[in-house]
């Protein structure tokens, strides 16, 4: 598992350093989705004024939540606080905006630049309590890599 995080981080570093095109965000969500079985939906939301707008995503289904107000849902909470949100059981979190019936847990990692939240990585899992400190640290690194490309 540890190897998988390292290999994925390396792949994403390559995408970001070598890819000058506009496909970076899509390529990154694709690699995250393909690399971990428990990452069942991976999206990147971008902050536009007081709204989060879905930029790129990969998963079996599209979400109806393509725009989320800052402060609303788990995504909007993370955007407002600038802190990572890990929800082990989405059915027990009142803030949770449901997208897929199969989702059991969720992680949202803000992407910050000069202390401002400019976007976030949002991952849904069909596995209960799928996300731990390793995921948090790993996704924080990916968010740091992405902040110059948003
Ligand atoms: N569940 C999120 C909404 C986005 S979907 O998971 C793709 C939330 O509560 O903000």
mmCIF file of C-alpha atoms and ligand atoms in Angstrom:
data_model
loop_
_atom_site.group_PDB
_atom_site.id
_atom_site.type_symbol
_atom_site.label_atom_id
_atom_site.label_comp_id
_atom_site.label_asym_id
_atom_site.label_seq_id
_atom_site.Cartn_x
_atom_site.Cartn_y
_atom_site.Cartn_z
ATOM 1 C CA UNK A 1 0.000 0.000 0.000
ATOM 2 C CA UNK A 2 2.784 2.404 0.956
ATOM 3 C CA UNK A 3 4.431 1.718 -2.389
ATOM 4 C CA UNK A 4 1.198 2.600 -4.115
ATOM 5 C CA UNK A 5 1.151 6.053 -2.489
ATOM 6 C CA UNK A 6 4.791 6.643 -3.464
ATOM 7 C CA UNK A 7 4.311 5.466 -7.043
ATOM 8 C CA UNK A 8 1.157 7.552 -7.444
ATOM 9 C CA UNK A 9 2.870 10.637 -6.016
ATOM 10 C CA UNK A 10 5.694 10.170 -8.531
ATOM 11 C CA UNK A 11 3.256 9.750 -11.433
ATOM 12 C CA UNK A 12 1.423 12.934 -10.438
ATOM 13 C CA UNK A 13 4.696 14.845 -10.065
ATOM 14 C CA UNK A 14 5.548 13.817 -13.619
ATOM 15 C CA UNK A 15 2.146 14.907 -14.933
ATOM 16 C CA UNK A 16 2.520 18.298 -13.285
ATOM 17 C CA UNK A 17 6.119 18.972 -14.298
ATOM 18 C CA UNK A 18 5.935 17.650 -17.854
ATOM 19 C CA UNK A 19 2.430 18.570 -18.862
ATOM 20 C CA UNK A 20 2.059 22.103 -20.129
ATOM 21 C CA UNK A 21 -1.427 21.602 -21.436
ATOM 22 C CA UNK A 22 -4.734 22.293 -19.778
ATOM 23 C CA UNK A 23 -5.330 18.634 -18.953
ATOM 24 C CA UNK A 24 -3.379 18.573 -15.668
ATOM 25 C CA UNK A 25 -6.424 18.516 -13.365
ATOM 26 C CA UNK A 26 -8.138 15.784 -15.388
ATOM 27 C CA UNK A 27 -4.943 13.716 -15.571
ATOM 28 C CA UNK A 28 -4.443 14.004 -11.808
ATOM 29 C CA UNK A 29 -7.994 12.905 -10.908
ATOM 30 C CA UNK A 30 -7.659 10.021 -13.389
ATOM 31 C CA UNK A 31 -4.409 8.796 -11.791
ATOM 32 C CA UNK A 32 -5.846 9.047 -8.265
ATOM 33 C CA UNK A 33 -8.971 7.132 -9.285
ATOM 34 C CA UNK A 34 -6.996 4.396 -11.050
ATOM 35 C CA UNK A 35 -4.408 4.004 -8.285
ATOM 36 C CA UNK A 36 -6.625 3.227 -5.302
ATOM 37 C CA UNK A 37 -9.543 0.844 -5.344
ATOM 38 C CA UNK A 38 -11.135 2.692 -2.427
ATOM 39 C CA UNK A 39 -11.128 6.038 -4.275
ATOM 40 C CA UNK A 40 -14.495 5.572 -5.996
ATOM 41 C CA UNK A 41 -15.126 9.135 -7.103
ATOM 42 C CA UNK A 42 -12.405 11.783 -7.396
ATOM 43 C CA UNK A 43 -13.081 15.418 -8.169
ATOM 44 C CA UNK A 44 -11.388 18.801 -8.018
ATOM 45 C CA UNK A 45 -13.567 21.795 -7.172
ATOM 46 C CA UNK A 46 -12.350 25.331 -7.882
ATOM 47 C CA UNK A 47 -13.262 28.410 -5.840
ATOM 48 C CA UNK A 48 -15.064 31.034 -7.930
ATOM 49 C CA UNK A 49 -16.161 33.879 -5.681
ATOM 50 C CA UNK A 50 -18.315 32.362 -2.960
ATOM 51 C CA UNK A 51 -19.022 29.146 -4.837
ATOM 52 C CA UNK A 52 -17.139 25.916 -5.474
ATOM 53 C CA UNK A 53 -17.354 24.839 -9.101
ATOM 54 C CA UNK A 54 -16.541 21.289 -10.176
ATOM 55 C CA UNK A 55 -13.495 21.380 -12.450
ATOM 56 C CA UNK A 56 -12.449 17.816 -13.271
ATOM 57 C CA UNK A 57 -13.782 14.512 -12.020
ATOM 58 C CA UNK A 58 -13.566 10.762 -12.583
ATOM 59 C CA UNK A 59 -15.914 8.063 -11.329
ATOM 60 C CA UNK A 60 -18.733 5.850 -12.455
ATOM 61 C CA UNK A 61 -21.351 8.584 -12.209
ATOM 62 C CA UNK A 62 -21.579 12.345 -12.589
ATOM 63 C CA UNK A 63 -22.604 14.329 -9.515
ATOM 64 C CA UNK A 64 -25.488 16.765 -9.501
ATOM 65 C CA UNK A 65 -23.431 18.975 -7.157
ATOM 66 C CA UNK A 66 -21.431 20.830 -9.756
ATOM 67 C CA UNK A 67 -21.761 24.075 -7.789
ATOM 68 C CA UNK A 68 -21.612 24.204 -3.972
ATOM 69 C CA UNK A 69 -21.804 27.404 -1.908
ATOM 70 C CA UNK A 70 -18.843 28.008 0.387
ATOM 71 C CA UNK A 71 -19.986 26.837 3.833
ATOM 72 C CA UNK A 72 -22.454 24.242 2.488
ATOM 73 C CA UNK A 73 -21.866 20.481 2.677
ATOM 74 C CA UNK A 74 -18.595 18.835 3.614
ATOM 75 C CA UNK A 75 -16.931 20.469 0.611
ATOM 76 C CA UNK A 76 -18.119 23.953 1.484
ATOM 77 C CA UNK A 77 -17.040 23.492 5.126
ATOM 78 C CA UNK A 78 -13.494 22.580 4.093
ATOM 79 C CA UNK A 79 -13.400 25.546 1.706
ATOM 80 C CA UNK A 80 -14.474 27.909 4.483
ATOM 81 C CA UNK A 81 -12.141 26.587 7.199
ATOM 82 C CA UNK A 82 -9.191 25.685 4.966
ATOM 83 C CA UNK A 83 -8.932 22.443 6.944
ATOM 84 C CA UNK A 84 -9.101 18.842 5.780
ATOM 85 C CA UNK A 85 -12.450 17.157 6.361
ATOM 86 C CA UNK A 86 -12.549 13.402 6.880
ATOM 87 C CA UNK A 87 -16.008 11.888 7.237
ATOM 88 C CA UNK A 88 -15.802 8.241 8.306
ATOM 89 C CA UNK A 89 -19.564 7.680 8.009
ATOM 90 C CA UNK A 90 -21.416 10.074 5.728
ATOM 91 C CA UNK A 91 -24.806 8.951 7.079
ATOM 92 C CA UNK A 92 -23.861 10.466 10.444
ATOM 93 C CA UNK A 93 -22.787 13.891 9.182
ATOM 94 C CA UNK A 94 -25.630 16.410 8.846
ATOM 95 C CA UNK A 95 -23.593 18.574 6.512
ATOM 96 C CA UNK A 96 -23.180 15.807 3.961
ATOM 97 C CA UNK A 97 -24.643 16.516 0.509
ATOM 98 C CA UNK A 98 -25.453 13.160 -0.994
ATOM 99 C CA UNK A 99 -24.234 12.431 -4.499
ATOM 100 C CA UNK A 100 -24.083 8.660 -4.812
ATOM 101 C CA UNK A 101 -26.088 6.032 -2.926
ATOM 102 C CA UNK A 102 -22.994 3.835 -2.610
ATOM 103 C CA UNK A 103 -20.810 6.427 -0.809
ATOM 104 C CA UNK A 104 -19.899 5.531 2.799
ATOM 105 C CA UNK A 105 -17.007 7.908 3.579
ATOM 106 C CA UNK A 106 -15.457 11.071 2.174
ATOM 107 C CA UNK A 107 -12.293 13.190 2.364
ATOM 108 C CA UNK A 108 -11.945 16.800 1.267
ATOM 109 C CA UNK A 109 -8.484 18.383 1.081
ATOM 110 C CA UNK A 110 -8.260 22.132 0.450
ATOM 111 C CA UNK A 111 -5.837 23.466 -2.153
ATOM 112 C CA UNK A 112 -4.393 26.714 -0.819
ATOM 113 C CA UNK A 113 -2.230 29.414 -2.324
ATOM 114 C CA UNK A 114 -0.890 32.310 -0.284
ATOM 115 C CA UNK A 115 -3.130 31.129 2.586
ATOM 116 C CA UNK A 116 -6.280 31.373 0.458
ATOM 117 C CA UNK A 117 -8.338 28.336 -0.465
ATOM 118 C CA UNK A 118 -8.433 28.223 -4.269
ATOM 119 C CA UNK A 119 -9.856 24.746 -4.708
ATOM 120 C CA UNK A 120 -10.081 21.297 -3.183
ATOM 121 C CA UNK A 121 -9.703 17.609 -3.843
ATOM 122 C CA UNK A 122 -12.871 15.682 -2.981
ATOM 123 C CA UNK A 123 -12.871 11.884 -2.818
ATOM 124 C CA UNK A 124 -15.826 9.605 -2.081
ATOM 125 C CA UNK A 125 -15.427 5.974 -1.088
ATOM 126 C CA UNK A 126 -17.856 3.084 -1.042
ATOM 127 C CA UNK A 127 -15.795 1.704 1.874
ATOM 128 C CA UNK A 128 -16.711 2.886 5.406
ATOM 129 C CA UNK A 129 -13.927 4.931 7.098
ATOM 130 C CA UNK A 130 -11.729 4.562 4.022
ATOM 131 C CA UNK A 131 -9.441 7.506 4.724
ATOM 132 C CA UNK A 132 -6.656 7.660 7.310
ATOM 133 C CA UNK A 133 -3.642 9.880 8.098
ATOM 134 C CA UNK A 134 -1.711 8.366 5.193
ATOM 135 C CA UNK A 135 -4.407 9.523 2.778
ATOM 136 C CA UNK A 136 -4.481 12.945 4.432
ATOM 137 C CA UNK A 137 -0.711 13.460 4.168
ATOM 138 C CA UNK A 138 -0.569 12.063 0.653
ATOM 139 C CA UNK A 139 -3.431 14.210 -0.640
ATOM 140 C CA UNK A 140 -1.992 17.293 1.079
ATOM 141 C CA UNK A 141 1.163 16.771 -0.987
ATOM 142 C CA UNK A 142 -0.901 16.464 -4.166
ATOM 143 C CA UNK A 143 -2.830 19.641 -3.239
ATOM 144 C CA UNK A 144 0.505 21.450 -2.739
ATOM 145 C CA UNK A 145 1.693 20.305 -6.152
ATOM 146 C CA UNK A 146 -1.542 21.486 -7.769
ATOM 147 C CA UNK A 147 -1.726 24.952 -6.225
ATOM 148 C CA UNK A 148 0.474 26.508 -8.893
ATOM 149 C CA UNK A 149 -1.678 25.087 -11.683
ATOM 150 C CA UNK A 150 -5.097 26.437 -10.747
HETATM 151 N N1 LIG B 1 -20.549 15.150 -0.562
HETATM 152 C C1 LIG B 1 -20.104 16.476 -0.865
HETATM 153 C C2 LIG B 1 -20.650 16.968 -2.173
HETATM 154 C C3 LIG B 1 -19.828 16.589 -3.346
HETATM 155 S S1 LIG B 1 -19.988 14.979 -3.819
HETATM 156 O O1 LIG B 1 -19.431 14.099 -2.798
HETATM 157 C C4 LIG B 1 -19.187 14.687 -5.238
HETATM 158 C C5 LIG B 1 -20.447 17.417 0.279
HETATM 159 O O2 LIG B 1 -21.106 17.038 1.240
HETATM 160 O O3 LIG B 1 -20.060 18.589 0.205
#
